[in-house]
Short mmCIF file of C-alpha atoms in Angstrom, two decimals:
data_model
loop_
_atom_site.label_atom_id
_atom_site.label_comp_id
_atom_site.label_asym_id
_atom_site.label_seq_id
_atom_site.Cartn_x
_atom_site.Cartn_y
_atom_site.Cartn_z
CA MET B 298 -43.12 -71.63 36.96
CA LYS B 299 -40.13 -73.70 35.85
CA ARG B 300 -41.15 -73.23 32.21
CA ILE B 301 -41.30 -69.48 32.64
CA SER B 302 -37.90 -69.42 34.34
CA THR B 303 -36.42 -71.59 31.61
CA LEU B 304 -37.89 -69.38 28.87
CA PHE B 305 -36.58 -66.22 30.57
CA LEU B 306 -33.10 -67.76 30.89
CA PHE B 307 -33.15 -68.79 27.21
CA VAL B 308 -34.11 -65.31 26.04
CA PHE B 309 -31.47 -63.70 28.27
CA LEU B 310 -28.66 -65.98 27.06
CA THR B 311 -29.70 -65.61 23.40
CA GLY B 312 -29.71 -61.83 23.62
CA HIS B 313 -26.36 -61.89 25.41
CA LEU B 314 -24.81 -64.08 22.70
CA PHE B 315 -26.14 -61.85 19.88
CA ALA B 316 -24.84 -58.76 21.68
CA GLN B 317 -21.41 -60.35 21.91
CA SER B 318 -21.43 -61.40 18.27
CA GLU B 319 -22.15 -57.87 16.99
CA PRO B 320 -18.87 -56.27 15.82
CA GLU B 321 -17.74 -53.15 17.64
CA THR B 322 -17.99 -50.03 15.45
CA THR B 323 -16.26 -46.68 15.74
CA PRO B 324 -18.59 -43.64 15.43
CA VAL B 325 -18.17 -41.97 12.06
CA ASP B 326 -17.93 -38.18 11.87
CA THR B 327 -20.64 -37.26 9.40
CA SER B 328 -20.14 -33.51 9.81
CA TYR B 329 -18.41 -31.80 6.89
CA TRP B 330 -18.79 -28.30 8.33
CA LEU B 331 -16.30 -25.81 9.69
CA LYS B 332 -17.94 -22.99 11.65
CA GLU B 333 -16.76 -19.82 13.36
CA ILE B 334 -18.37 -16.83 15.02
CA SER B 335 -16.48 -13.83 16.40
CA GLY B 336 -17.39 -10.38 17.56
CA GLY B 337 -16.42 -7.49 19.73
CA LEU B 338 -17.21 -4.16 21.31
CA ASN B 339 -14.87 -1.17 21.06
CA LEU B 340 -15.04 1.95 23.20
CA ASN B 341 -13.06 5.18 22.84
CA GLN B 342 -13.47 8.15 25.18
CA ALA B 343 -11.82 11.55 25.67
CA SER B 344 -12.60 14.26 28.21
CA PHE B 345 -11.01 17.62 29.11
CA SER B 346 -11.39 20.02 32.01
CA GLY B 347 -13.00 23.39 31.34
CA ASN B 348 -9.64 25.18 31.59
CA TRP B 349 -7.70 22.73 29.38
CA GLN B 350 -5.41 24.91 27.26
CA GLY B 351 -4.29 22.27 24.79
CA GLY B 352 -7.63 22.25 22.99
CA GLY B 353 -9.93 19.30 22.51
CA VAL B 354 -13.55 18.19 22.58
CA ASN B 355 -15.15 15.73 24.98
CA SER B 356 -16.19 12.70 22.98
CA ILE B 357 -17.20 9.09 23.18
CA ALA B 358 -17.22 6.48 20.44
CA VAL B 359 -18.73 3.00 20.47
CA GLY B 360 -18.28 0.36 17.80
CA THR B 361 -19.35 -3.25 17.46
CA TYR B 362 -18.78 -6.00 14.92
CA LEU B 363 -19.93 -9.56 14.28
CA TYR B 364 -18.16 -11.90 11.89
CA GLY B 365 -19.19 -15.44 11.01
CA ARG B 366 -18.17 -18.26 8.68
CA ALA B 367 -19.80 -21.61 7.89
CA ASN B 368 -18.03 -23.74 5.28
CA TYR B 369 -19.05 -27.17 3.99
CA ALA B 370 -16.83 -29.49 1.96
CA LYS B 371 -17.41 -33.06 0.77
CA ASP B 372 -15.80 -34.81 -2.20
CA LYS B 373 -15.57 -32.20 -4.97
CA TRP B 374 -18.32 -29.92 -3.65
CA SER B 375 -17.98 -26.96 -1.29
CA TRP B 376 -20.32 -24.33 0.12
CA ASP B 377 -18.77 -21.27 1.84
CA ASN B 378 -20.82 -18.67 3.71
CA THR B 379 -19.59 -15.38 5.22
CA MET B 380 -21.29 -12.73 7.36
CA ASP B 381 -19.54 -9.44 8.16
CA LEU B 382 -21.52 -6.85 10.18
CA THR B 383 -20.07 -3.61 11.57
CA TYR B 384 -21.60 -0.56 13.22
CA GLY B 385 -20.16 2.37 15.16
CA VAL B 386 -21.22 5.79 16.49
CA VAL B 387 -19.18 8.78 17.70
CA LYS B 388 -20.64 11.54 19.90
CA ASN B 389 -18.81 14.85 20.37
CA LYS B 390 -19.85 17.40 22.98
CA ASP B 391 -22.72 19.66 21.83
CA GLU B 392 -23.17 17.61 18.62
CA GLU B 393 -25.50 14.87 17.50
CA GLY B 394 -24.20 11.34 17.33
CA ARG B 395 -22.69 10.42 13.96
CA LYS B 396 -21.90 7.09 12.38
CA SER B 397 -18.26 6.09 12.33
CA ASN B 398 -18.82 2.73 10.63
CA ASP B 399 -21.75 0.87 9.09
CA ARG B 400 -21.62 -2.26 6.95
CA ILE B 401 -23.75 -5.30 6.09
CA TYR B 402 -21.91 -7.87 3.98
CA LEU B 403 -23.29 -11.36 3.27
CA ASP B 404 -21.70 -13.82 0.86
CA SER B 405 -22.55 -17.38 -0.17
CA LYS B 406 -20.56 -19.45 -2.69
CA VAL B 407 -21.01 -22.96 -4.08
CA GLY B 408 -17.90 -24.50 -5.64
CA TYR B 409 -16.99 -27.61 -7.63
CA GLU B 410 -13.37 -28.71 -7.66
CA ILE B 411 -11.45 -28.77 -10.96
CA ASN B 412 -8.13 -29.61 -9.31
CA ASP B 413 -6.38 -28.89 -6.01
CA LYS B 414 -6.13 -25.12 -6.76
CA TRP B 415 -9.02 -24.29 -9.09
CA ASP B 416 -12.82 -24.48 -8.71
CA TYR B 417 -15.87 -23.58 -10.72
CA PHE B 418 -18.15 -21.42 -8.57
CA PHE B 419 -21.47 -19.64 -8.34
CA ALA B 420 -21.83 -16.92 -5.70
CA VAL B 421 -24.32 -14.41 -4.35
CA ASN B 422 -23.40 -11.48 -2.12
CA PHE B 423 -25.32 -8.62 -0.55
CA LEU B 424 -23.95 -5.25 0.57
CA SER B 425 -25.78 -2.45 2.38
CA GLN B 426 -25.89 -0.58 5.71
CA PHE B 427 -27.98 -0.52 8.90
CA ALA B 428 -28.77 3.11 9.67
CA PRO B 429 -29.34 6.48 7.95
CA GLY B 430 -26.26 8.41 6.85
CA TYR B 431 -26.06 12.19 6.76
CA GLU B 432 -23.92 14.93 5.28
CA PHE B 433 -23.27 17.55 7.96
CA GLU B 434 -22.74 21.25 7.28
CA ASP B 435 -22.71 23.63 10.24
CA ASP B 436 -25.91 22.86 12.17
CA ASP B 437 -27.70 21.29 9.19
CA LYS B 438 -27.72 17.67 8.15
CA THR B 439 -28.85 16.13 4.87
CA LEU B 440 -29.94 12.51 4.45
CA ILE B 441 -27.77 10.79 1.83
CA SER B 442 -28.21 7.07 2.57
CA LYS B 443 -30.01 4.53 4.76
CA PHE B 444 -30.88 0.83 4.92
CA PHE B 445 -31.40 -0.51 1.37
CA ASN B 446 -30.49 2.93 0.02
CA PRO B 447 -28.31 1.91 -1.62
CA ALA B 448 -28.07 -1.88 -1.49
CA TYR B 449 -26.24 -4.16 -3.89
CA LEU B 450 -27.10 -7.76 -4.75
CA THR B 451 -24.46 -9.36 -6.99
CA THR B 452 -24.42 -12.84 -8.49
CA SER B 453 -21.35 -14.27 -10.19
CA LEU B 454 -20.41 -17.36 -12.16
CA GLY B 455 -16.80 -18.19 -12.95
CA VAL B 456 -13.63 -19.78 -11.63
CA GLU B 457 -11.83 -19.46 -8.31
CA TYR B 458 -8.10 -19.80 -7.64
CA LYS B 459 -7.34 -20.99 -4.11
CA PRO B 460 -3.70 -22.07 -3.67
CA ASN B 461 -3.98 -22.31 0.15
CA ASP B 462 -6.28 -21.58 3.09
CA GLU B 463 -5.11 -17.95 3.31
CA PHE B 464 -5.84 -16.61 -0.16
CA SER B 465 -8.62 -16.90 -2.74
CA LEU B 466 -9.32 -15.12 -6.02
CA ARG B 467 -12.67 -15.26 -7.82
CA MET B 468 -12.98 -14.23 -11.47
CA ALA B 469 -16.48 -14.11 -12.95
CA PRO B 470 -17.04 -13.10 -16.59
CA PHE B 471 -20.81 -13.27 -15.94
CA ALA B 472 -21.86 -11.21 -12.92
CA PRO B 473 -25.34 -9.62 -12.94
CA ARG B 474 -25.89 -6.96 -10.26
CA TRP B 475 -28.96 -5.24 -8.87
CA THR B 476 -28.65 -1.80 -7.23
CA PHE B 477 -31.55 -0.84 -4.96
CA VAL B 478 -32.64 2.66 -3.93
CA THR B 479 -36.08 2.17 -2.41
CA ASP B 480 -36.56 5.84 -1.40
CA THR B 481 -37.65 7.58 -4.60
CA THR B 482 -37.03 11.03 -3.06
CA LEU B 483 -33.38 10.43 -2.17
CA HIS B 484 -32.22 11.83 -5.52
CA ASN B 485 -33.12 15.30 -4.21
CA ASN B 486 -30.08 15.03 -1.92
CA VAL B 487 -27.97 12.66 -4.04
CA PRO B 488 -28.26 13.70 -7.71
CA THR B 489 -26.55 10.52 -8.99
CA ASN B 490 -29.16 8.40 -7.13
CA TYR B 491 -26.40 5.75 -6.92
CA GLY B 492 -26.85 4.91 -10.60
CA VAL B 493 -30.56 4.08 -10.35
CA GLU B 494 -32.79 5.88 -12.84
CA ILE B 495 -34.81 8.61 -11.09
CA GLY B 496 -38.35 7.39 -10.44
CA LYS B 497 -37.28 3.76 -10.29
CA LYS B 498 -36.12 1.65 -7.34
CA VAL B 499 -33.84 -0.89 -9.03
CA ARG B 500 -31.08 -0.80 -11.60
CA THR B 501 -30.12 -4.09 -13.27
CA GLU B 502 -26.72 -4.70 -14.86
CA TRP B 503 -26.77 -8.03 -16.69
CA LEU B 504 -23.48 -8.01 -18.59
CA ALA B 505 -20.53 -7.46 -16.28
CA PHE B 506 -17.26 -8.87 -14.95
CA SER B 507 -16.48 -9.16 -11.25
CA LEU B 508 -13.35 -9.98 -9.30
CA LEU B 509 -13.03 -10.67 -5.58
CA ALA B 510 -9.77 -11.33 -3.74
CA ASP B 511 -9.64 -12.42 -0.08
CA TRP B 512 -6.46 -12.65 1.98
CA ASN B 513 -6.55 -13.67 5.63
CA LYS B 514 -2.99 -13.87 6.95
CA LYS B 515 -1.91 -14.74 10.48
CA LEU B 516 1.29 -12.69 10.73
CA SER B 517 2.13 -13.99 14.20
CA GLU B 518 0.43 -15.72 17.10
CA ASN B 519 -1.36 -12.51 18.12
CA LEU B 520 -1.44 -10.47 14.89
CA THR B 521 -3.82 -11.03 11.97
CA LEU B 522 -4.19 -9.19 8.64
CA LYS B 523 -7.45 -9.30 6.65
CA MET B 524 -7.88 -7.90 3.16
CA ARG B 525 -10.82 -7.99 0.74
CA TYR B 526 -10.67 -6.35 -2.71
CA GLN B 527 -13.70 -6.17 -5.02
CA MET B 528 -13.86 -4.97 -8.63
CA TYR B 529 -16.94 -4.65 -10.82
CA ALA B 530 -16.93 -3.70 -14.52
CA ASN B 531 -20.07 -3.27 -16.62
CA TYR B 532 -19.40 -4.35 -20.23
CA GLU B 533 -22.01 -1.94 -21.61
CA THR B 534 -20.43 1.16 -20.08
CA LEU B 535 -16.88 -0.14 -19.89
CA ALA B 536 -14.25 2.55 -19.52
CA PHE B 537 -11.38 2.99 -17.08
CA ASP B 538 -13.24 5.51 -14.89
CA THR B 539 -16.49 3.47 -14.75
CA ILE B 540 -14.94 0.40 -13.08
CA ASP B 541 -15.94 0.10 -9.40
CA HIS B 542 -13.28 -0.68 -6.80
CA ARG B 543 -13.52 -1.39 -3.08
CA LEU B 544 -10.68 -2.31 -0.72
CA ASP B 545 -11.21 -3.31 2.94
CA LEU B 546 -8.17 -3.73 5.19
CA GLY B 547 -8.04 -4.82 8.82
CA LEU B 548 -5.14 -5.39 11.20
CA GLU B 549 -5.99 -6.95 14.55
CA ALA B 550 -3.63 -7.46 17.49
CA LYS B 551 -4.69 -9.72 20.33
CA VAL B 552 -3.57 -8.33 23.70
CA SER B 553 -5.21 -11.09 25.75
CA ASN B 554 -8.02 -13.61 25.42
CA LEU B 555 -10.56 -10.77 25.66
CA ILE B 556 -8.72 -7.55 24.77
CA ASN B 557 -7.76 -6.61 21.21
CA VAL B 558 -6.56 -3.59 19.24
CA SER B 559 -7.76 -3.16 15.65
CA LEU B 560 -6.87 -0.82 12.79
CA THR B 561 -9.31 -0.77 9.87
CA SER B 562 -9.58 1.14 6.61
CA MET B 563 -11.89 1.21 3.61
CA SER B 564 -11.33 2.75 0.17
CA ILE B 565 -14.12 3.01 -2.44
CA TYR B 566 -14.17 4.30 -5.99
CA ASP B 567 -17.64 4.23 -7.57
CA LEU B 568 -18.59 6.86 -10.15
CA ASP B 569 -22.26 6.34 -9.26
CA GLN B 570 -21.49 7.61 -5.75
CA ASP B 571 -18.70 10.15 -6.27
CA ASP B 572 -16.06 10.97 -8.88
CA LYS B 573 -13.30 10.85 -6.24
CA ILE B 574 -11.92 8.07 -4.07
CA GLN B 575 -13.71 7.70 -0.72
CA PHE B 576 -11.60 6.70 2.30
CA SER B 577 -12.26 5.89 5.95
CA GLN B 578 -9.99 4.70 8.77
CA GLY B 579 -10.45 3.68 12.39
CA LEU B 580 -8.36 2.61 15.37
CA ALA B 581 -10.03 0.90 18.31
CA LEU B 582 -9.35 -0.91 21.58
CA GLY B 583 -11.98 -3.28 22.89
CA ILE B 584 -13.13 -6.68 24.02
CA SER B 585 -13.67 -9.58 21.64
CA PHE B 586 -14.70 -13.22 21.51
CA LYS B 587 -14.20 -16.07 19.05
CA ARG B 588 -15.73 -19.55 18.88
CA GLY B 589 -15.52 -22.23 16.22
CA ASN B 590 -13.79 -25.32 14.90
CA PHE B 591 -11.66 -23.77 12.14
CA PRO B 592 -8.01 -24.84 12.50
CA GLU B 593 -5.78 -22.10 13.91
CA GLU B 594 -3.14 -22.55 11.22
#
């Protein structure tokens, strides 16, 4: 029994001495990610009594959005990912519900640092919509778009200028793009078929230049401006009127931790869609949330 007690005491003391001799270490943060997810729900409503003399139509509009970022950076390498989803519907009295907003935007970019302001990059982005879109005339409606009709998958290889955390500019002299129209009957309603040859589902543009500018500016503690401009020019059909342009603008004012007011607009010029500039604008009040570890400034 004494031998067992002595052995137990020896093992205990030896382990205690080794534990004391081990140097204390501080946990190392091995995470190189910054992540953020935000979203919101907007609701607009108007109603009038039957004898209202000022004119007006009872209506309700609902909109929702989800925005996410996940950025990785270590040494000279970076990997930035963005998700921007928006959908809204407006319903006027005695009319069918109509879309007020609809966007799917996904972007992923790998970068390699040249210096503190310039990177080489390779990026892939996807652009489409969730639900069918219609052209309304009197009581008739005509299908003109839907999910993957059209959809755009663009790859780009070039250089990026990023002087600070607010602004970035990508310039890609090599930017292949694929335009998808999976419904082969859609050209009956949209003669241009969004640039895809009738009878086919995909158009490939190998030789092209793309430019993408992002500006995310915090104007004050509760006011934020977001801007994204995209340009796409096909070398094979290059002319001033064949260059595609898209400008998204958003101004968001934070009323409280949950309530926000947002003003958004979108301008598109794409000869494969229409020979005139397309424009949309929206003003909304709603609830919002935001979670993540991106620095506020």
